[in-house]
Structure formats: C-alpha cells, structure tokens
C-alpha cells in the first residue's frame, strides 16, 4: 500500500511540475494584450478603411437633407446665394461621420466575442478538453485556451482566438454543450473559408465531441447546471460588456445630437413655411 501511495505522490508531483513548467500566455494577462486582442484584427485586416469610406459616404449623403431644405427655402423666400458650406456644413458632417464610424467600430468590437474557429482548431480544442483534468487543475481552461491559441497560430491564424480561460470555457458550453443539450447537434466551424455544419455527423468528430463532453460533465452536478452556465456568459458580461457600455454611451450622446439637429432643422423649416403662408395671405389683394 505504501509503495502504491509513494508512486501516486510521485506521479502527482510530476504532473504539478509539468504544469508549472508550462507557460500560459493569454491576452487577458495584460492591458496591452487585451487591446491587441480587440484592435489588432481591426487595424491589420484594414477593416478601418472600409469603415472610414462608409462613414464619409453617410456624411456626404446626409448633406443632401440640407440641400433640399435650402432649395425649399429659396422657393418660398427671396433667392439666397447658396454657398458650399451651407450644404456641406462641417459640424453637420462631423456629427454624421462619427456617428457612423463609432457604430461600425463598436459593432466590430462586439462581434469579437463570436469566435470563427477552423475545423482543425476545433478538433484541437475538443481533444484538450477530453484529456485535461478539469477538476484537479485550477488553471485547466487557461491552459486549454493558451494551447489552442498557439495551435491556431501554427496553422496560420494571426491572432489569438480566446482572450481568457473563461472565454474558452463559455465558447465550449455555448457552441458544443448547448447544441447537444437542445438536440440540434448544429456544431459550426470553418474549413478553407466555408462553413462546415456537419461536424457532428462525421464519426471521428462525433466520438471526439462525446469524449470532451463526458469529461466536462464530471465537473458539473446536473444538466440543469450546464444550461445555466451556457446562459450566464461571464466573459460577455466582463470585458466585452465594458467596451459595449463605452460605445453604447457614446452612441447615445451622438444620437441625441443627431436628433437635436434634425428637430432644429424641422422646426426651422416649419416656421419658415408658416411664415411664408401668413405673409402671402396678407399680401393677397382684397
């Protein structure tokens, strides 16, 4: 009995030593890493170029509202020498530009919580979940996320898939556990740019998924807790929620400015129309 106990202790020490030697690198470990996780794809994939072009287009198109207003005003009033700045007002265009650009940028940041995972990377994730000691290792999901990130980079993906261990865990619950719970078995991934929706129908993939799910089920008391975990995504309520709150507040104030400008324009137009009608009625010969 003592020999078996000594061997178990040695195995445990080796396991702990192996975990200690493994370096876990995740974007959540530093503020710079978090900013890089969110902003690197936006900058290096040149998404900002299309957002700038779209925002400028919206800003210029919005100026046609002012052009229509000045045209109607000139029709009912004395002709007025229309200047370019009257139509393409800098303040008006800046408001519309930042409104559109902020919305596009916030939408990109918010969509970073949705991981587009390749088939090979998903297989790597499921293999790690199936083989990892989820109950005994307190950093299990951090290790899984770090290993999957490194593997995805080796396969050609330039950016980290998961920001943290919680992000990885909630992705697994949301995209793997919940479809199986709901019996839809709609496990989505990508292969060479096209969506693969029959991941579960492939026998080796199905067996790997079942192994990962069986190992995960050891960490929970019942399937009810799985559903609760799938719905309560702390990662969404954490880092992403902070960005969401910032941009939501910014958009709120920009919309208020937009509505205020629109109401002023409408009131000015209505007052002008009423004034013209009153003056014309007095000018009509009796």
PDB file of C-alpha atoms in Angstrom, residues 51-187:
ATOM      1  CA  UNK A  51     -15.445  51.954 -42.085  1.00  0.00           C
ATOM      2  CA  UNK A  52     -13.900  55.314 -42.973  1.00  0.00           C
ATOM      3  CA  UNK A  53     -15.195  55.122 -46.555  1.00  0.00           C
ATOM      4  CA  UNK A  54     -18.685  54.130 -45.392  1.00  0.00           C
ATOM      5  CA  UNK A  55     -18.738  56.867 -42.737  1.00  0.00           C
ATOM      6  CA  UNK A  56     -17.652  59.530 -45.232  1.00  0.00           C
ATOM      7  CA  UNK A  57     -20.330  58.357 -47.653  1.00  0.00           C
ATOM      8  CA  UNK A  58     -23.009  58.665 -44.969  1.00  0.00           C
ATOM      9  CA  UNK A  59     -21.716  62.118 -44.007  1.00  0.00           C
ATOM     10  CA  UNK A  60     -21.929  63.369 -47.596  1.00  0.00           C
ATOM     11  CA  UNK A  61     -25.321  61.767 -48.236  1.00  0.00           C
ATOM     12  CA  UNK A  62     -26.730  63.381 -45.091  1.00  0.00           C
ATOM     13  CA  UNK A  63     -25.817  66.783 -46.538  1.00  0.00           C
ATOM     14  CA  UNK A  64     -28.486  66.346 -49.215  1.00  0.00           C
ATOM     15  CA  UNK A  65     -31.072  66.924 -46.478  1.00  0.00           C
ATOM     16  CA  UNK A  66     -29.670  70.420 -46.036  1.00  0.00           C
ATOM     17  CA  UNK A  67     -29.623  70.917 -49.801  1.00  0.00           C
ATOM     18  CA  UNK A  68     -33.337  70.085 -50.004  1.00  0.00           C
ATOM     19  CA  UNK A  69     -34.065  72.449 -47.132  1.00  0.00           C
ATOM     20  CA  UNK A  70     -32.228  75.374 -48.707  1.00  0.00           C
ATOM     21  CA  UNK A  71     -33.888  74.672 -52.056  1.00  0.00           C
ATOM     22  CA  UNK A  72     -37.358  74.801 -50.484  1.00  0.00           C
ATOM     23  CA  UNK A  73     -36.456  77.926 -48.546  1.00  0.00           C
ATOM     24  CA  UNK A  74     -35.340  79.693 -51.711  1.00  0.00           C
ATOM     25  CA  UNK A  75     -38.583  78.653 -53.399  1.00  0.00           C
ATOM     26  CA  UNK A  76     -40.749  80.367 -50.764  1.00  0.00           C
ATOM     27  CA  UNK A  77     -38.403  83.243 -49.950  1.00  0.00           C
ATOM     28  CA  UNK A  78     -36.142  85.595 -51.823  1.00  0.00           C
ATOM     29  CA  UNK A  79     -33.355  83.782 -53.649  1.00  0.00           C
ATOM     30  CA  UNK A  80     -30.308  83.362 -51.492  1.00  0.00           C
ATOM     31  CA  UNK A  81     -26.797  82.919 -52.735  1.00  0.00           C
ATOM     32  CA  UNK A  82     -26.118  79.357 -51.690  1.00  0.00           C
ATOM     33  CA  UNK A  83     -22.597  78.594 -50.551  1.00  0.00           C
ATOM     34  CA  UNK A  84     -20.878  75.238 -50.414  1.00  0.00           C
ATOM     35  CA  UNK A  85     -20.525  75.449 -46.634  1.00  0.00           C
ATOM     36  CA  UNK A  86     -24.280  75.945 -46.333  1.00  0.00           C
ATOM     37  CA  UNK A  87     -24.887  72.470 -47.727  1.00  0.00           C
ATOM     38  CA  UNK A  88     -21.723  70.680 -46.617  1.00  0.00           C
ATOM     39  CA  UNK A  89     -21.673  72.059 -43.109  1.00  0.00           C
ATOM     40  CA  UNK A  90     -18.540  70.862 -41.252  1.00  0.00           C
ATOM     41  CA  UNK A  91     -20.394  70.397 -37.963  1.00  0.00           C
ATOM     42  CA  UNK A  92     -23.245  68.505 -39.627  1.00  0.00           C
ATOM     43  CA  UNK A  93     -20.873  66.197 -41.488  1.00  0.00           C
ATOM     44  CA  UNK A  94     -18.637  65.600 -38.455  1.00  0.00           C
ATOM     45  CA  UNK A  95     -21.626  64.520 -36.374  1.00  0.00           C
ATOM     46  CA  UNK A  96     -22.792  62.048 -39.012  1.00  0.00           C
ATOM     47  CA  UNK A  97     -19.286  60.783 -39.666  1.00  0.00           C
ATOM     48  CA  UNK A  98     -18.516  59.987 -36.036  1.00  0.00           C
ATOM     49  CA  UNK A  99     -21.980  58.532 -35.511  1.00  0.00           C
ATOM     50  CA  UNK A 100     -21.497  56.056 -38.349  1.00  0.00           C
ATOM     51  CA  UNK A 101     -17.834  55.331 -37.593  1.00  0.00           C
ATOM     52  CA  UNK A 102     -18.460  54.773 -33.883  1.00  0.00           C
ATOM     53  CA  UNK A 103     -21.311  52.400 -34.642  1.00  0.00           C
ATOM     54  CA  UNK A 104     -19.172  50.404 -37.105  1.00  0.00           C
ATOM     55  CA  UNK A 105     -16.246  50.234 -34.704  1.00  0.00           C
ATOM     56  CA  UNK A 106     -18.423  49.217 -31.761  1.00  0.00           C
ATOM     57  CA  UNK A 107     -20.097  46.546 -33.889  1.00  0.00           C
ATOM     58  CA  UNK A 108     -16.689  45.072 -34.764  1.00  0.00           C
ATOM     59  CA  UNK A 109     -15.586  45.028 -31.112  1.00  0.00           C
ATOM     60  CA  UNK A 110     -18.857  43.441 -30.021  1.00  0.00           C
ATOM     61  CA  UNK A 111     -18.534  40.720 -32.665  1.00  0.00           C
ATOM     62  CA  UNK A 112     -15.107  39.699 -31.321  1.00  0.00           C
ATOM     63  CA  UNK A 113     -16.907  37.551 -28.744  1.00  0.00           C
ATOM     64  CA  UNK A 114     -18.042  35.297 -31.602  1.00  0.00           C
ATOM     65  CA  UNK A 115     -15.124  33.018 -32.461  1.00  0.00           C
ATOM     66  CA  UNK A 116     -14.838  31.802 -36.055  1.00  0.00           C
ATOM     67  CA  UNK A 117     -12.977  28.565 -35.489  1.00  0.00           C
ATOM     68  CA  UNK A 118     -11.414  26.295 -38.086  1.00  0.00           C
ATOM     69  CA  UNK A 119     -12.161  22.580 -38.158  1.00  0.00           C
ATOM     70  CA  UNK A 120      -8.632  21.535 -37.137  1.00  0.00           C
ATOM     71  CA  UNK A 121      -8.578  24.070 -34.310  1.00  0.00           C
ATOM     72  CA  UNK A 122     -11.957  22.856 -33.050  1.00  0.00           C
ATOM     73  CA  UNK A 123     -10.642  19.304 -33.058  1.00  0.00           C
ATOM     74  CA  UNK A 124      -7.651  20.511 -31.038  1.00  0.00           C
ATOM     75  CA  UNK A 125      -9.971  22.230 -28.558  1.00  0.00           C
ATOM     76  CA  UNK A 126     -12.108  19.117 -28.102  1.00  0.00           C
ATOM     77  CA  UNK A 127      -9.015  16.941 -27.686  1.00  0.00           C
ATOM     78  CA  UNK A 128      -7.654  19.239 -24.979  1.00  0.00           C
ATOM     79  CA  UNK A 129     -10.994  19.287 -23.146  1.00  0.00           C
ATOM     80  CA  UNK A 130     -11.240  15.500 -23.363  1.00  0.00           C
ATOM     81  CA  UNK A 131      -7.734  14.932 -21.967  1.00  0.00           C
ATOM     82  CA  UNK A 132      -7.450  17.798 -19.471  1.00  0.00           C
ATOM     83  CA  UNK A 133      -8.016  17.278 -15.750  1.00  0.00           C
ATOM     84  CA  UNK A 134     -10.769  19.873 -15.474  1.00  0.00           C
ATOM     85  CA  UNK A 135     -11.444  19.175 -11.806  1.00  0.00           C
ATOM     86  CA  UNK A 136      -7.915  18.806 -10.472  1.00  0.00           C
ATOM     87  CA  UNK A 137      -6.213  21.642 -12.328  1.00  0.00           C
ATOM     88  CA  UNK A 138      -7.447  25.117 -11.301  1.00  0.00           C
ATOM     89  CA  UNK A 139      -5.906  26.600 -14.457  1.00  0.00           C
ATOM     90  CA  UNK A 140      -7.315  23.962 -16.790  1.00  0.00           C
ATOM     91  CA  UNK A 141      -9.277  26.294 -19.054  1.00  0.00           C
ATOM     92  CA  UNK A 142      -6.433  28.806 -19.172  1.00  0.00           C
ATOM     93  CA  UNK A 143      -4.124  26.020 -20.351  1.00  0.00           C
ATOM     94  CA  UNK A 144      -6.645  24.874 -22.942  1.00  0.00           C
ATOM     95  CA  UNK A 145      -7.121  28.418 -24.245  1.00  0.00           C
ATOM     96  CA  UNK A 146      -3.363  29.007 -24.398  1.00  0.00           C
ATOM     97  CA  UNK A 147      -2.688  25.727 -26.215  1.00  0.00           C
ATOM     98  CA  UNK A 148      -5.498  26.306 -28.699  1.00  0.00           C
ATOM     99  CA  UNK A 149      -4.258  29.840 -29.356  1.00  0.00           C
ATOM    100  CA  UNK A 150      -0.742  28.560 -30.059  1.00  0.00           C
ATOM    101  CA  UNK A 151      -2.094  25.803 -32.293  1.00  0.00           C
ATOM    102  CA  UNK A 152      -4.244  28.231 -34.284  1.00  0.00           C
ATOM    103  CA  UNK A 153      -1.214  30.477 -34.804  1.00  0.00           C
ATOM    104  CA  UNK A 154       0.777  27.485 -36.038  1.00  0.00           C
ATOM    105  CA  UNK A 155      -1.953  26.708 -38.570  1.00  0.00           C
ATOM    106  CA  UNK A 156      -1.725  30.222 -39.994  1.00  0.00           C
ATOM    107  CA  UNK A 157      -4.186  32.267 -37.917  1.00  0.00           C
ATOM    108  CA  UNK A 158      -2.535  35.563 -36.996  1.00  0.00           C
ATOM    109  CA  UNK A 159      -4.498  36.424 -33.857  1.00  0.00           C
ATOM    110  CA  UNK A 160      -5.455  34.767 -30.579  1.00  0.00           C
ATOM    111  CA  UNK A 161      -8.814  33.005 -30.692  1.00  0.00           C
ATOM    112  CA  UNK A 162      -9.542  33.237 -26.984  1.00  0.00           C
ATOM    113  CA  UNK A 163      -8.886  36.155 -24.692  1.00  0.00           C
ATOM    114  CA  UNK A 164      -9.106  34.160 -21.460  1.00  0.00           C
ATOM    115  CA  UNK A 165      -9.862  30.763 -19.987  1.00  0.00           C
ATOM    116  CA  UNK A 166     -13.436  31.830 -19.240  1.00  0.00           C
ATOM    117  CA  UNK A 167     -13.881  32.888 -22.847  1.00  0.00           C
ATOM    118  CA  UNK A 168     -12.731  29.436 -23.962  1.00  0.00           C
ATOM    119  CA  UNK A 169     -14.988  27.640 -21.469  1.00  0.00           C
ATOM    120  CA  UNK A 170     -18.084  29.625 -22.393  1.00  0.00           C
ATOM    121  CA  UNK A 171     -17.383  29.094 -26.080  1.00  0.00           C
ATOM    122  CA  UNK A 172     -17.252  25.345 -25.448  1.00  0.00           C
ATOM    123  CA  UNK A 173     -20.502  25.408 -23.472  1.00  0.00           C
ATOM    124  CA  UNK A 174     -22.301  27.694 -25.907  1.00  0.00           C
ATOM    125  CA  UNK A 175     -21.138  26.098 -29.164  1.00  0.00           C
ATOM    126  CA  UNK A 176     -20.705  22.440 -28.138  1.00  0.00           C
ATOM    127  CA  UNK A 177     -22.678  21.626 -24.995  1.00  0.00           C
ATOM    128  CA  UNK A 178     -25.808  23.635 -25.685  1.00  0.00           C
ATOM    129  CA  UNK A 179     -26.452  22.285 -29.237  1.00  0.00           C
ATOM    130  CA  UNK A 180     -26.156  18.751 -27.845  1.00  0.00           C
ATOM    131  CA  UNK A 181     -28.451  19.601 -24.939  1.00  0.00           C
ATOM    132  CA  UNK A 182     -31.016  21.032 -27.348  1.00  0.00           C
ATOM    133  CA  UNK A 183     -30.507  18.005 -29.638  1.00  0.00           C
ATOM    134  CA  UNK A 184     -29.873  20.209 -32.654  1.00  0.00           C
ATOM    135  CA  UNK A 185     -26.259  18.996 -32.963  1.00  0.00           C
ATOM    136  CA  UNK A 186     -25.549  22.082 -35.042  1.00  0.00           C
ATOM    137  CA  UNK A 187     -21.846  22.444 -34.285  1.00  0.00           C
TER     138      UNK A 187
END
